[in-house]
PDB file of C-alpha atoms in Angstrom:
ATOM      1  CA  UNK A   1      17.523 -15.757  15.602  1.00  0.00           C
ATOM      2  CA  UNK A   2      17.526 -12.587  13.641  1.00  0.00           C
ATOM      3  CA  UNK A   3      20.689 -11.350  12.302  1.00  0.00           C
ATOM      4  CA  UNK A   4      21.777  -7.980  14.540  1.00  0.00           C
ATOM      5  CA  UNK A   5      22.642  -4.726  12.809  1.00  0.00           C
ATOM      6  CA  UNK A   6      24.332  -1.669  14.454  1.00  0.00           C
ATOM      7  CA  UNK A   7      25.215   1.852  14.126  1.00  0.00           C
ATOM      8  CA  UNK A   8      24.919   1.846   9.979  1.00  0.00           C
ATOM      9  CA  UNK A   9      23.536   4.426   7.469  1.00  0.00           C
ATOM     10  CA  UNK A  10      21.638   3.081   4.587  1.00  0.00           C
ATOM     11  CA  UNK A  11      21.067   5.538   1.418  1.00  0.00           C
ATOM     12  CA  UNK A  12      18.951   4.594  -1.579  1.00  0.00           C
ATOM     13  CA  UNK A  13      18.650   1.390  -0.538  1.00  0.00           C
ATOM     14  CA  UNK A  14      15.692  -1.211  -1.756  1.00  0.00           C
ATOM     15  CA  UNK A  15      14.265  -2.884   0.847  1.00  0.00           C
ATOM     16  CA  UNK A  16      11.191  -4.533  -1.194  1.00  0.00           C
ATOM     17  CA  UNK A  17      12.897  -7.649  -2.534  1.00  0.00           C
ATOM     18  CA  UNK A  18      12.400 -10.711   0.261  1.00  0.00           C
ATOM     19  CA  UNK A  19      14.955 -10.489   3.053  1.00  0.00           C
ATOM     20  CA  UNK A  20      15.273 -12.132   6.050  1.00  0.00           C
ATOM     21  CA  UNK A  21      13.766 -10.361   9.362  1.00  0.00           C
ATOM     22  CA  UNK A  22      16.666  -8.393  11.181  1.00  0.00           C
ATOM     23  CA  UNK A  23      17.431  -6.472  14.190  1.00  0.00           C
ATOM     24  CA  UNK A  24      18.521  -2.792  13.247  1.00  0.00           C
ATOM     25  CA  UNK A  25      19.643  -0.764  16.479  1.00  0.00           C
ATOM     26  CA  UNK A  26      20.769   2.383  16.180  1.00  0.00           C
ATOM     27  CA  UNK A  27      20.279   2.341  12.496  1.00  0.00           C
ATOM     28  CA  UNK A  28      19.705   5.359   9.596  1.00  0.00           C
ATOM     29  CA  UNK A  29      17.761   4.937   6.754  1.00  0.00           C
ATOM     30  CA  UNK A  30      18.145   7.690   4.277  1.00  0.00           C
ATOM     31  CA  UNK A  31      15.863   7.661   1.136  1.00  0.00           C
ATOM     32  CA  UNK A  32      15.080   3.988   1.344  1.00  0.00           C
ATOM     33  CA  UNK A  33      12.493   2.233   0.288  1.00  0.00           C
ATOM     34  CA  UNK A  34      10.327  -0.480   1.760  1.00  0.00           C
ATOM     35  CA  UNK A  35       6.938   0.518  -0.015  1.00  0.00           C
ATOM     36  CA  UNK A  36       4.999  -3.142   0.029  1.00  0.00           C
ATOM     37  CA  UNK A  37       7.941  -4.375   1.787  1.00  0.00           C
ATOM     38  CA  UNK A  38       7.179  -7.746   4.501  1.00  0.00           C
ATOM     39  CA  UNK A  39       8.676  -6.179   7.599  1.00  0.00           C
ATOM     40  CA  UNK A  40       6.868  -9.081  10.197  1.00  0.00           C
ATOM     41  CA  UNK A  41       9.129  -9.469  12.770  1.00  0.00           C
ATOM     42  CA  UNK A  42      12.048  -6.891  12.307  1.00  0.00           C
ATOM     43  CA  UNK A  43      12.905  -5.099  15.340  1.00  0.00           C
ATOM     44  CA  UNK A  44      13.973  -1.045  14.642  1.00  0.00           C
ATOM     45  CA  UNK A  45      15.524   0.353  18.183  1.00  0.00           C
ATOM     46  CA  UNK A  46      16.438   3.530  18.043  1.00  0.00           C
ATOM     47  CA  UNK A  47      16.330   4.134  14.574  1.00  0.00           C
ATOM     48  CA  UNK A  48      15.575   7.070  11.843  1.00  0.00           C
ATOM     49  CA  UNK A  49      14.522   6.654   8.727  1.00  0.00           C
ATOM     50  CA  UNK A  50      14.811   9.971   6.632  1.00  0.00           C
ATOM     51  CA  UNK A  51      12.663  10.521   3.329  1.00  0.00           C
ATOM     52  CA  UNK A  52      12.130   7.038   3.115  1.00  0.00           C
ATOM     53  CA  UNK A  53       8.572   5.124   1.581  1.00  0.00           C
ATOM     54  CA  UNK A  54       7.421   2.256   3.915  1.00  0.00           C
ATOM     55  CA  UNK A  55       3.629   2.674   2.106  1.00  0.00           C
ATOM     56  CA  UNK A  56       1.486  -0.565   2.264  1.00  0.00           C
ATOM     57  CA  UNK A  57       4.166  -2.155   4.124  1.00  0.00           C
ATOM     58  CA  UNK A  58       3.412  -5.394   6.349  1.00  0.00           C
ATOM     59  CA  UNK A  59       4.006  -4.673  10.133  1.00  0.00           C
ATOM     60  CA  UNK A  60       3.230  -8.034  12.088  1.00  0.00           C
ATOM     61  CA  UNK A  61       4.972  -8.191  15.302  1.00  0.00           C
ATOM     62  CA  UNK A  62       7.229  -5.272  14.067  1.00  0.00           C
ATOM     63  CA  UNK A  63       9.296  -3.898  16.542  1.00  0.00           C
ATOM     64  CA  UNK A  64       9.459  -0.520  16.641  1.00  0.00           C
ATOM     65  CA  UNK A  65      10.870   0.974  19.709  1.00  0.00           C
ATOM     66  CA  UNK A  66      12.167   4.708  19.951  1.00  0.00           C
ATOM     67  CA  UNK A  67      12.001   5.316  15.876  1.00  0.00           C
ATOM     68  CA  UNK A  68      11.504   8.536  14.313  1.00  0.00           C
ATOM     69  CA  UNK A  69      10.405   9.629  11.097  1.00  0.00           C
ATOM     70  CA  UNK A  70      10.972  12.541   8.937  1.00  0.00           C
ATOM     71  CA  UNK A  71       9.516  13.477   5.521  1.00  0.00           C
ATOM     72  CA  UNK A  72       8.577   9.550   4.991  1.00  0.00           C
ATOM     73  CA  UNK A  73       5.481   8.579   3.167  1.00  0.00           C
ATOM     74  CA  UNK A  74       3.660   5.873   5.383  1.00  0.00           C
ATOM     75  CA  UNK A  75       0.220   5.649   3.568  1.00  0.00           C
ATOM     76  CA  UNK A  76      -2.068   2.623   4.731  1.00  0.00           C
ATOM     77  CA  UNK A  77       0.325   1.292   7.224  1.00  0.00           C
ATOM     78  CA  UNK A  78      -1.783  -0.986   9.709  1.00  0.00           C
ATOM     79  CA  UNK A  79       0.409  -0.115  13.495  1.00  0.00           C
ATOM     80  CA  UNK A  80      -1.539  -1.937  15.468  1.00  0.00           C
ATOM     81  CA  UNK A  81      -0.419  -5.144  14.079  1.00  0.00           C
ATOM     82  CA  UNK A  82       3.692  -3.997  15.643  1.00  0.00           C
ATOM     83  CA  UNK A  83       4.626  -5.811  18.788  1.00  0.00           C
ATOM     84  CA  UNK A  84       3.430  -3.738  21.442  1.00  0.00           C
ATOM     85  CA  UNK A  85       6.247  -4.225  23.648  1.00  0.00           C
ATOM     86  CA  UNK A  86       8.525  -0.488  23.696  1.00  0.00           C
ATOM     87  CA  UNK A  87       6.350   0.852  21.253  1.00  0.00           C
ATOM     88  CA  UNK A  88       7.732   4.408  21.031  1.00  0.00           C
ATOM     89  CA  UNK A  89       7.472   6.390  17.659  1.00  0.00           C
ATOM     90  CA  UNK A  90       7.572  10.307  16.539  1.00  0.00           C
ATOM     91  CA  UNK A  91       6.936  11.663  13.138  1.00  0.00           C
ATOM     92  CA  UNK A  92       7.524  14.749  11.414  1.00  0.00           C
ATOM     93  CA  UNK A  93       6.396  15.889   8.269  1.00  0.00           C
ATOM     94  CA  UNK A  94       5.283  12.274   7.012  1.00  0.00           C
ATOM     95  CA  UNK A  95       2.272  11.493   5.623  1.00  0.00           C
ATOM     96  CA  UNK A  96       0.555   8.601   7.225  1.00  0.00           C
ATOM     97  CA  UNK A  97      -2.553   8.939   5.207  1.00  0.00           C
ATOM     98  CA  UNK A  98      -5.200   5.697   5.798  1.00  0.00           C
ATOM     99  CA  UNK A  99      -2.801   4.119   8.449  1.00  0.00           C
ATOM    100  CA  UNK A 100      -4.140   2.731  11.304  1.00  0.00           C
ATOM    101  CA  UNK A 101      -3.157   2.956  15.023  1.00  0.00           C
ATOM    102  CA  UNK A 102      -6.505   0.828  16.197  1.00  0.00           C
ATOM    103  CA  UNK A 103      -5.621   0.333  19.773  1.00  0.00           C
ATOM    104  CA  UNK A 104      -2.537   1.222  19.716  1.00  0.00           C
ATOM    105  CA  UNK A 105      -0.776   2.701  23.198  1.00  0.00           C
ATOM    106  CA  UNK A 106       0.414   6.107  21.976  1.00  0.00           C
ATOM    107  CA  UNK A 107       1.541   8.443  25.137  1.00  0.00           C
ATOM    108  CA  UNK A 108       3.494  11.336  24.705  1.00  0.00           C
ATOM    109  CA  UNK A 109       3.484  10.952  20.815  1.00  0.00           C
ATOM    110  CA  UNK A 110       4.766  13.788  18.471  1.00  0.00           C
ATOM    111  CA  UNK A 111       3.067  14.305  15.052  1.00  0.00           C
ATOM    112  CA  UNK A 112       4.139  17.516  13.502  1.00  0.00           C
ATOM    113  CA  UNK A 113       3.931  19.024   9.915  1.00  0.00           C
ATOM    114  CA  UNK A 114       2.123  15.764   9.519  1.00  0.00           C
ATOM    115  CA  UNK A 115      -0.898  14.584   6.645  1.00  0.00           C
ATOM    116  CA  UNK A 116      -2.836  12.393   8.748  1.00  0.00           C
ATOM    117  CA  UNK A 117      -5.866  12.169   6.455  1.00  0.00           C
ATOM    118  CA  UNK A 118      -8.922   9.186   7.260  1.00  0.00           C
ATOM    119  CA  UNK A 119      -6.072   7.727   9.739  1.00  0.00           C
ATOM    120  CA  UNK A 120      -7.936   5.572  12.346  1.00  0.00           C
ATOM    121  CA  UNK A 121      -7.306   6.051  16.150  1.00  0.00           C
ATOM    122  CA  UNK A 122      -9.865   4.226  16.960  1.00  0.00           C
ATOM    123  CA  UNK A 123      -9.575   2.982  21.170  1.00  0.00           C
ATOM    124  CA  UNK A 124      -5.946   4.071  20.588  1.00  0.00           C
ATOM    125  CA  UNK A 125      -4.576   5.990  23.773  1.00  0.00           C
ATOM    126  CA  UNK A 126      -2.568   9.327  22.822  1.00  0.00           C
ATOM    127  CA  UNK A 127      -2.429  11.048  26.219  1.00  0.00           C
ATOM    128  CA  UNK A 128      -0.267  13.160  26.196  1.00  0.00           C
ATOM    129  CA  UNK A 129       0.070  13.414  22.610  1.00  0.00           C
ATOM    130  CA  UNK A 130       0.843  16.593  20.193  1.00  0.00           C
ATOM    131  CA  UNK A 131      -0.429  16.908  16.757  1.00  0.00           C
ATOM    132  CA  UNK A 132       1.972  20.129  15.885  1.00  0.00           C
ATOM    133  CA  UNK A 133       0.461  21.835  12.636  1.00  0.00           C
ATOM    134  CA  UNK A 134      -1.099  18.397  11.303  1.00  0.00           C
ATOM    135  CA  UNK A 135      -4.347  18.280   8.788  1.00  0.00           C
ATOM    136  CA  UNK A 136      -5.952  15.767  10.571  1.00  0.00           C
ATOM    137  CA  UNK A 137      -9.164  15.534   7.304  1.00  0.00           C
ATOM    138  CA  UNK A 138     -11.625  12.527   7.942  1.00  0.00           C
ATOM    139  CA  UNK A 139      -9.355  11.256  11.088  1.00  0.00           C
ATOM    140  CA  UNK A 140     -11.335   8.672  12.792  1.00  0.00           C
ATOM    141  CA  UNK A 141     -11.569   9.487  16.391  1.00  0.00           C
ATOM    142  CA  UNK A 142     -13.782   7.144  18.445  1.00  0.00           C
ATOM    143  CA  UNK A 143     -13.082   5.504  22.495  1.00  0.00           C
ATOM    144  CA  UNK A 144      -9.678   7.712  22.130  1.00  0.00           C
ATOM    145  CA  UNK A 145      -7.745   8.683  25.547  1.00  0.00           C
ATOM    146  CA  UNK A 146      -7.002  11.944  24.435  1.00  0.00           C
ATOM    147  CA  UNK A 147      -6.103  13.566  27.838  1.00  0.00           C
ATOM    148  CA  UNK A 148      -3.920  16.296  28.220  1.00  0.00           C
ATOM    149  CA  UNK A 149      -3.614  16.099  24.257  1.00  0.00           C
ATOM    150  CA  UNK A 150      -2.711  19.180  22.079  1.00  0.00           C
ATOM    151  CA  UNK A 151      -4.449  20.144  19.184  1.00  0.00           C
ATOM    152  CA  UNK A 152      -4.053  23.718  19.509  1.00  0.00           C
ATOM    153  CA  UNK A 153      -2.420  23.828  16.013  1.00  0.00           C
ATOM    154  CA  UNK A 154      -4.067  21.163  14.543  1.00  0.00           C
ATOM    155  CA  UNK A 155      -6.979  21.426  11.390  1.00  0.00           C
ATOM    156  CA  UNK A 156      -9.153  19.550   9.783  1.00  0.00           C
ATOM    157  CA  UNK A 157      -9.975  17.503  12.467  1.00  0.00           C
ATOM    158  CA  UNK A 158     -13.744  16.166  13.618  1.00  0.00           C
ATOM    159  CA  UNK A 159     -14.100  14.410  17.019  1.00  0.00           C
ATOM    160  CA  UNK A 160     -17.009  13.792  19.366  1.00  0.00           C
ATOM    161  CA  UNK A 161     -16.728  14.976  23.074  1.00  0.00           C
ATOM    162  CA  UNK A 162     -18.844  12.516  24.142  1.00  0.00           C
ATOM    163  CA  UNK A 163     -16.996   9.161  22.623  1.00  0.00           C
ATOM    164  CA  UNK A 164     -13.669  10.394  23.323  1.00  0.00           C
ATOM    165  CA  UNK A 165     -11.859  11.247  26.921  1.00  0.00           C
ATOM    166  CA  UNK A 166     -10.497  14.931  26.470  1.00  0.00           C
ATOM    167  CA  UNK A 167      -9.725  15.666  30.147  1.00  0.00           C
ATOM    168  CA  UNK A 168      -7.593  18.623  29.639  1.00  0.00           C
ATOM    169  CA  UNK A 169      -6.778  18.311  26.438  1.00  0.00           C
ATOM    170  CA  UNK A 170      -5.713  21.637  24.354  1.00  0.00           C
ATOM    171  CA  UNK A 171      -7.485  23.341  21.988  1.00  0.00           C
ATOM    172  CA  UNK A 172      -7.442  27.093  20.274  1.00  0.00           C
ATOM    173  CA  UNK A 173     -10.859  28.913  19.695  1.00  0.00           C
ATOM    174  CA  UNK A 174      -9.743  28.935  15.995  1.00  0.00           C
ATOM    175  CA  UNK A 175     -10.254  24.907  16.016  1.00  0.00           C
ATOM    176  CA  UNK A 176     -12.961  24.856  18.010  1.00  0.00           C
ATOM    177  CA  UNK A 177     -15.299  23.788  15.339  1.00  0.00           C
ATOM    178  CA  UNK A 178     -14.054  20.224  14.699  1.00  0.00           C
ATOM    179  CA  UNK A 179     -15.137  19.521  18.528  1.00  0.00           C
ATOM    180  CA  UNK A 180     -19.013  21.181  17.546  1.00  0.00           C
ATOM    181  CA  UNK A 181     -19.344  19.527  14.123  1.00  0.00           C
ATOM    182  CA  UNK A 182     -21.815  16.594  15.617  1.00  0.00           C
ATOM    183  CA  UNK A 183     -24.203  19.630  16.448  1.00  0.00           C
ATOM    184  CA  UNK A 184     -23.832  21.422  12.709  1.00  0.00           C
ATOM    185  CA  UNK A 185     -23.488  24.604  14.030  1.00  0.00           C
ATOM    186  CA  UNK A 186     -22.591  27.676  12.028  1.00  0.00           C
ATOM    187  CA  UNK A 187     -19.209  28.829  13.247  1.00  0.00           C
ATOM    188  CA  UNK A 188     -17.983  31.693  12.331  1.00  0.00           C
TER     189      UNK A 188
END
């Protein structure tokens, strides 16, 4: 049984040297790092982690259940290996460059002020979703619910009407393009 940890703040803490898996709840991580870090089987419930760097870190059967990140950098983080049970995450102004969410149920997701460059959402679901002012470069959209999804403020992005459910989503005629590309169309 993992050890249970409630209602603390952790600042500048190190979280790369081998420790055993733990229950946070209600937990604040402030400037912490866990870059590389083994993270299989903790369990974050309703946590925030603050300017922290999780990059490269191992997720199997991570729980991560109502968590929200600001300002972290979560390069190459693989999601869909975090128990899908609760899954609920938000992010703002992270970079989550070359993660993956393959799979991955995503409804009602916030991304905002976020670098989301060559991230896979590959079969993912994210209806619902809103990608508030994120560069969304080389994003890998393919089988993605992305139904009632807003992109009105999003750039970068390239995705393919035709492999990809966008019942209602939302877009603005200024990102129009990245919905064309497929057809190389001069836009303008």
């Amino acid at each position: 049984m993992n050890a249970l940890i409630q209602d603390q703040t952790f600042t500048n803490k190190d979280f790369t040297t081998s420790s055993p898996a733990a229950e946070y709840e209600a937990c604040e991580f402030i400037n912490c790092n866990f870059a590389k870090a083994n993270l299989s089987s903790f369990r974050f419930v309703d946590c925030t982690f603050t300017n922290c760097d999780l990059s490269n870190a191992k997720l199997t059967k991570t729980t991560l259940n109502d968590v929200k990140f600001t300002g972290c950098k979560m390069l190459g983080l693989l999601f869909y290996e975090c128990d899908d049970f609760l899954f609920t995450v938000s992010f703002s102004n992270c970079n989550l460059s070359f993660s993956s969410f393959y799979l991955r149920t995503l409804k009602k997701t916030v991304f905002q002020n976020c670098t989301l460059h060559e991230v896979d959402f590959t079969d993912a679901n994210l209806a619902g979703s809103s990608f508030v002012d994120c560069d969304l470069a080389k994003a890998l959209f393919q089988n993605t619910v992305l139904e009632k999804a807003d992109f009105r403020t999003a750039y970068n992005f390239t995705l393919d009407p035709e492999q990809n459910k966008l019942k209602k989503a939302r877009f603005s005629s200024a990102n129009l393009a990245g919905l064309l590309a497929k057809y190389d169309l001069d836009i303008g």
